[in-house]
Amino acid sequence: MRIATWNINSIRARADRALAFLEREDVDVLALQETKCKDAQFPREAFEAAGYEIATFGFSQWNGVAILSRVGLDDVTPGFDGQPEFGETPAVEARALGATCGGVRVWSLYVPHGRALDNPHYAYKLAWLGRLREHAVAWADAGDKVALVGDWNVVPLDTDVWDVAAFEGQTHVSEPEREAFRAFAEAGYTEVSRQFLPDEHRYTYWDYQQLRFPRNEGMRIDFAYTSPALTPLVTDVRIDRDERRGKGASDHVPVIVDVDTSAL
DNA sequence: ATGGCGAGCGGAGCTCGA
């Protein structure tokens, strides 16, 4: 089974690219982030015609997550219990969606950005990751095969960005964020993109501005954490860097995880 | 060259992103 995760930066602007990607890479399950639409606005028809079931979770033009699957889509869960809220009128944002696909519990995650170290969004980000980790521990203890995939908005290592000094004092590289990210590994999860692609300066995101992609000045912020029961079944991970090329690309590229489900 | 912000909303210029 092939699972992919992709911050697509608007599904309506890039439905064609998503369809081409699914076909090109023969993807079974696609976790999307930043769909940027309400559930009713999601362009379902083209994906259904291609053989996918669709679960969406979106309230507005902000955030939004979805899961497409052609290997089953069960127990769909918008958000996780106790998910921290944000906003003037605090509310759960559309940043997490769980579904069971072909024996694997997949969570499409769009971790809050943080905005700045002194911004309330930063505390929100840390609380959000902390609460998710509590669930992750319980799922691992239960022996579940869990894939926590998405845009984590954390740069775990200095070598996951072209010039870490340029990010001094900013979000994504701060120690509390890195600690919150590592906490999943300490809970027994394995970030399998690192396992299969350990080389430095291998990015999943390049800003639209300042020729970041042509200069290969990017960041590695999209990851796939697998639970102890799932990790041994992962046979390969790839980053589809070519998806960043050309007109109309998202600023993120897909991360592709292959799972041996022959025993499931 | 793989390219110089992009998307949504709304109908200009703002918010958000990382």
Coordinates of C-alpha atoms (C1' of nucleotides) in Angstrom, one line a residue:
Chain A
M1 CA 0.0 0.0 0.0
R2 CA 1.3 3.4 -0.9
I3 CA 0.4 6.3 1.4
A4 CA 1.3 9.9 0.5
T5 CA 1.0 13.2 2.4
W6 CA 1.0 16.6 0.7
N7 CA 0.3 20.2 1.8
I8 CA -1.3 21.1 -1.4
N9 CA -2.0 24.8 -0.7
S10 CA -5.6 24.8 -2.0
I11 CA -7.2 21.7 -3.5
R12 CA -9.4 23.8 -5.8
A13 CA -6.4 25.5 -7.4
R14 CA -4.5 22.2 -7.8
A15 CA -7.1 19.4 -8.3
D16 CA -5.5 18.6 -11.7
R17 CA -2.0 18.3 -10.1
A18 CA -3.4 16.1 -7.4
L19 CA -5.1 13.8 -9.9
A20 CA -2.0 13.6 -12.0
F21 CA 0.1 12.8 -8.9
L22 CA -2.2 10.0 -7.8
E23 CA -2.0 8.4 -11.2
R24 CA 1.7 9.0 -11.8
E25 CA 2.7 7.6 -8.4
D26 CA -0.1 4.9 -8.1
V27 CA -1.1 6.3 -4.7
D28 CA -3.6 4.3 -2.6
V29 CA -4.1 6.8 0.3
L30 CA -3.4 10.6 0.0
A31 CA -3.5 12.8 3.1
L32 CA -3.9 16.4 2.2
Q33 CA -3.3 19.6 4.2
E34 CA -4.2 23.2 3.5
T35 CA -7.1 22.2 1.3
K36 CA -8.4 25.8 1.9
C37 CA -12.0 25.1 1.4
K38 CA -15.2 24.1 3.2
D39 CA -16.4 20.5 2.9
A40 CA -19.0 21.4 0.4
Q41 CA -16.5 23.2 -1.8
F42 CA -14.1 20.2 -2.1
P43 CA -13.9 19.0 -5.8
R44 CA -15.0 15.5 -5.0
E45 CA -16.2 14.3 -8.4
A46 CA -12.9 14.0 -10.2
F47 CA -11.4 12.0 -7.4
E48 CA -14.4 9.8 -7.0
A49 CA -14.3 9.1 -10.8
A50 CA -10.6 8.0 -10.3
G51 CA -11.8 5.5 -7.7
Y52 CA -11.1 7.2 -4.4
E53 CA -13.3 7.7 -1.4
I54 CA -13.0 11.1 0.2
A55 CA -13.1 12.4 3.8
T56 CA -12.8 16.2 4.2
F57 CA -12.6 18.5 7.2
G58 CA -12.7 22.2 6.4
F59 CA -14.5 25.2 7.7
S60 CA -13.3 28.1 5.6
Q61 CA -10.5 29.3 3.3
W62 CA -8.0 28.6 6.1
N63 CA -6.4 25.3 7.0
G64 CA -8.4 22.2 5.9
V65 CA -7.4 18.6 5.8
A66 CA -8.6 15.6 3.8
I67 CA -7.9 11.9 3.2
L68 CA -8.5 10.2 -0.2
S69 CA -8.4 6.4 -0.2
R70 CA -9.0 3.6 -2.7
V71 CA -8.3 0.9 0.0
G72 CA -11.2 1.7 2.4
L73 CA -12.0 4.8 4.4
D74 CA -13.5 3.9 7.8
D75 CA -13.9 5.4 11.3
V76 CA -13.4 9.0 10.0
T77 CA -12.5 11.3 12.9
P78 CA -12.4 15.1 12.4
G79 CA -10.0 16.4 15.0
F80 CA -8.7 14.6 18.1
D81 CA -10.2 14.6 21.6
G82 CA -9.1 17.7 23.5
Q83 CA -7.6 19.3 20.4
P84 CA -6.6 22.8 21.6
E85 CA -8.7 25.7 20.2
F86 CA -7.6 29.0 18.7
G87 CA -9.2 32.3 17.8
E88 CA -11.0 35.3 19.2
T89 CA -13.9 32.9 19.8
P90 CA -11.8 29.9 20.6
A91 CA -12.7 27.0 18.3
V92 CA -11.2 23.8 17.0
E93 CA -9.5 24.4 13.7
A94 CA -9.5 22.0 10.7
R95 CA -6.0 20.6 11.2
A96 CA -6.4 16.9 11.9
L97 CA -8.4 14.2 10.3
G98 CA -8.1 10.5 11.1
A99 CA -9.3 7.5 9.0
T100 CA -8.6 3.8 8.8
C101 CA -7.5 2.8 5.3
G102 CA -6.5 -0.7 4.5
G103 CA -5.6 -1.6 8.1
V104 CA -3.6 1.5 8.8
R105 CA -4.9 4.4 11.0
V106 CA -3.9 7.4 9.0
W107 CA -3.9 11.0 10.5
S108 CA -3.6 13.9 8.1
L109 CA -2.0 16.7 10.2
Y110 CA -1.5 20.4 9.7
V111 CA 0.4 21.5 12.7
P112 CA -0.2 25.2 13.6
H113 CA 2.5 27.5 12.3
G114 CA 3.3 29.4 15.4
R115 CA 3.8 32.8 13.6
A116 CA 6.3 34.2 16.2
L117 CA 7.8 33.0 19.5
D118 CA 5.9 35.6 21.4
N119 CA 2.6 35.1 19.5
P120 CA -0.3 33.2 21.1
H121 CA -0.1 30.9 18.0
Y122 CA 3.2 29.6 19.2
A123 CA 1.9 28.4 22.6
Y124 CA -1.1 27.0 20.7
K125 CA 1.3 25.1 18.5
L126 CA 3.1 23.5 21.4
A127 CA -0.1 22.6 23.2
W128 CA -1.5 21.1 20.0
L129 CA 1.6 18.9 19.6
G130 CA 1.5 17.9 23.2
R131 CA -2.1 16.8 23.2
L132 CA -1.5 14.9 20.0
R133 CA 1.4 13.1 21.6
E134 CA -0.8 12.0 24.4
H135 CA -3.1 10.3 21.9
A136 CA -0.1 8.9 20.0
V137 CA 1.2 7.2 23.2
A138 CA -2.2 5.6 23.9
W139 CA -2.4 4.4 20.2
A140 CA 1.1 2.9 20.4
D141 CA 0.3 1.2 23.7
A142 CA -2.8 -0.3 22.1
G143 CA -0.7 -1.8 19.4
D144 CA -2.4 0.2 16.6
K145 CA -0.8 0.6 13.2
V146 CA -0.7 4.4 13.0
A147 CA 0.7 6.8 10.5
L148 CA 0.9 10.5 11.6
V149 CA 1.6 12.3 8.4
G150 CA 1.5 15.9 7.3
D151 CA 2.9 19.3 7.6
W152 CA 4.5 19.4 11.0
N153 CA 5.8 23.0 10.7
V154 CA 9.0 22.1 12.6
V155 CA 12.5 22.0 11.3
P156 CA 14.0 19.2 13.5
L157 CA 17.6 19.5 12.6
D158 CA 19.9 22.5 11.7
T159 CA 20.6 20.7 8.4
D160 CA 16.9 20.6 7.5
V161 CA 17.1 24.2 6.3
W162 CA 19.5 25.9 4.0
D163 CA 20.7 28.5 6.5
V164 CA 19.6 27.9 10.1
A165 CA 21.3 31.1 11.2
A166 CA 18.7 33.1 9.1
F167 CA 16.0 31.6 11.3
E168 CA 17.5 32.6 14.6
G169 CA 14.7 33.8 16.9
Q170 CA 11.9 32.6 14.6
T171 CA 9.5 29.7 14.7
H172 CA 10.1 26.2 13.4
V173 CA 13.7 25.9 14.6
S174 CA 13.2 26.8 18.3
E175 CA 14.1 24.2 20.9
P176 CA 10.7 23.8 22.4
E177 CA 9.2 23.0 18.9
R178 CA 12.0 20.5 18.2
E179 CA 11.5 18.9 21.6
A180 CA 7.7 18.6 20.9
F181 CA 8.6 16.9 17.6
R182 CA 11.2 14.6 19.1
A183 CA 8.7 13.6 21.8
F184 CA 6.9 11.4 19.3
A185 CA 10.2 9.5 18.7
E186 CA 10.6 9.1 22.4
A187 CA 7.1 7.6 22.5
G188 CA 8.3 4.9 20.2
Y189 CA 7.3 6.3 16.8
T190 CA 9.8 6.4 13.9
E191 CA 10.0 9.3 11.5
V192 CA 10.4 7.1 8.5
S193 CA 11.3 9.8 5.9
R194 CA 14.5 10.3 8.0
Q195 CA 15.0 6.5 8.2
F196 CA 15.0 6.1 4.5
L197 CA 16.3 9.5 3.4
P198 CA 18.8 10.5 6.1
D199 CA 20.8 12.9 3.9
E200 CA 21.2 16.5 4.9
H201 CA 19.4 19.4 3.1
R202 CA 16.7 17.3 1.6
Y203 CA 13.7 19.5 1.6
T204 CA 9.9 19.2 1.3
Y205 CA 9.1 23.0 1.1
W206 CA 10.5 25.9 -0.8
D207 CA 9.0 29.4 -0.3
Y208 CA 7.5 31.0 -3.4
Q209 CA 9.6 34.1 -2.9
Q210 CA 13.2 35.0 -3.6
L211 CA 14.0 32.1 -6.0
R212 CA 14.0 29.7 -3.1
F213 CA 13.3 26.6 -5.3
P214 CA 15.8 27.4 -8.1
R215 CA 18.4 28.0 -5.4
N216 CA 17.3 24.9 -3.5
E217 CA 16.8 27.0 -0.4
G218 CA 14.1 25.0 1.3
M219 CA 13.0 23.4 4.6
R220 CA 12.2 19.9 5.6
I221 CA 8.9 20.2 7.5
D222 CA 6.7 17.4 6.1
F223 CA 7.0 14.1 7.9
A224 CA 5.6 10.6 8.5
Y225 CA 5.8 9.2 12.0
T226 CA 4.8 5.5 12.2
S227 CA 3.8 3.6 15.4
P228 CA 5.9 0.7 16.6
A229 CA 3.4 -1.8 15.0
L230 CA 3.6 -0.1 11.6
T231 CA 7.3 0.9 11.3
P232 CA 8.5 -2.6 10.5
L233 CA 6.1 -2.8 7.6
V234 CA 7.4 0.4 5.9
T235 CA 9.5 -0.6 2.9
D236 CA 10.4 2.8 1.3
V237 CA 10.0 6.5 1.6
R238 CA 10.4 9.1 -1.2
I239 CA 10.1 12.8 -1.5
D240 CA 8.5 13.9 -4.9
R241 CA 10.8 16.9 -5.4
D242 CA 9.8 17.2 -9.1
E243 CA 6.3 18.1 -8.0
R244 CA 7.6 21.6 -7.0
R245 CA 8.6 22.3 -10.7
G246 CA 6.7 24.3 -13.2
K247 CA 3.8 26.7 -13.1
G248 CA 1.1 26.3 -10.5
A249 CA 3.0 24.1 -8.0
S250 CA 2.3 24.0 -4.3
D251 CA 5.1 25.3 -2.1
H252 CA 5.3 21.8 -0.5
V253 CA 5.9 18.5 -2.3
P254 CA 4.4 15.1 -1.4
V255 CA 6.1 12.6 0.8
I256 CA 5.4 9.0 -0.3
V257 CA 5.5 6.0 2.2
D258 CA 5.3 2.4 1.0
V259 CA 3.8 -0.1 3.4
D260 CA 3.9 -3.9 3.1
T261 CA 0.3 -4.8 3.8
S262 CA 0.6 -8.4 2.6
A263 CA 0.3 -9.6 6.2
L264 CA -2.6 -7.3 7.2
Chain B
dA1 C1' 16.7 26.9 -16.1
dT2 C1' 13.3 24.3 -12.1
dG3 C1' 12.2 31.3 -11.9
dG4 C1' 11.3 36.5 -9.6
dC5 C1' 4.9 35.2 -4.1
dG6 C1' 0.3 32.6 -4.1
dA7 C1' -4.6 31.7 -2.6
dG8 C1' -9.1 33.2 -1.0
dC9 C1' -12.3 36.7 -0.6
dG10 C1' -14.2 40.2 -2.9
dG11 C1' -14.1 43.2 -6.1
dA12 C1' -8.8 46.7 -3.2
dG13 C1' -6.2 45.3 -0.3
dC14 C1' -6.0 42.4 3.5
dT15 C1' -4.8 37.9 6.0
dC16 C1' -2.1 34.0 6.2
dG17 C1' 1.8 31.1 5.2
dA18 C1' 7.2 29.6 6.9

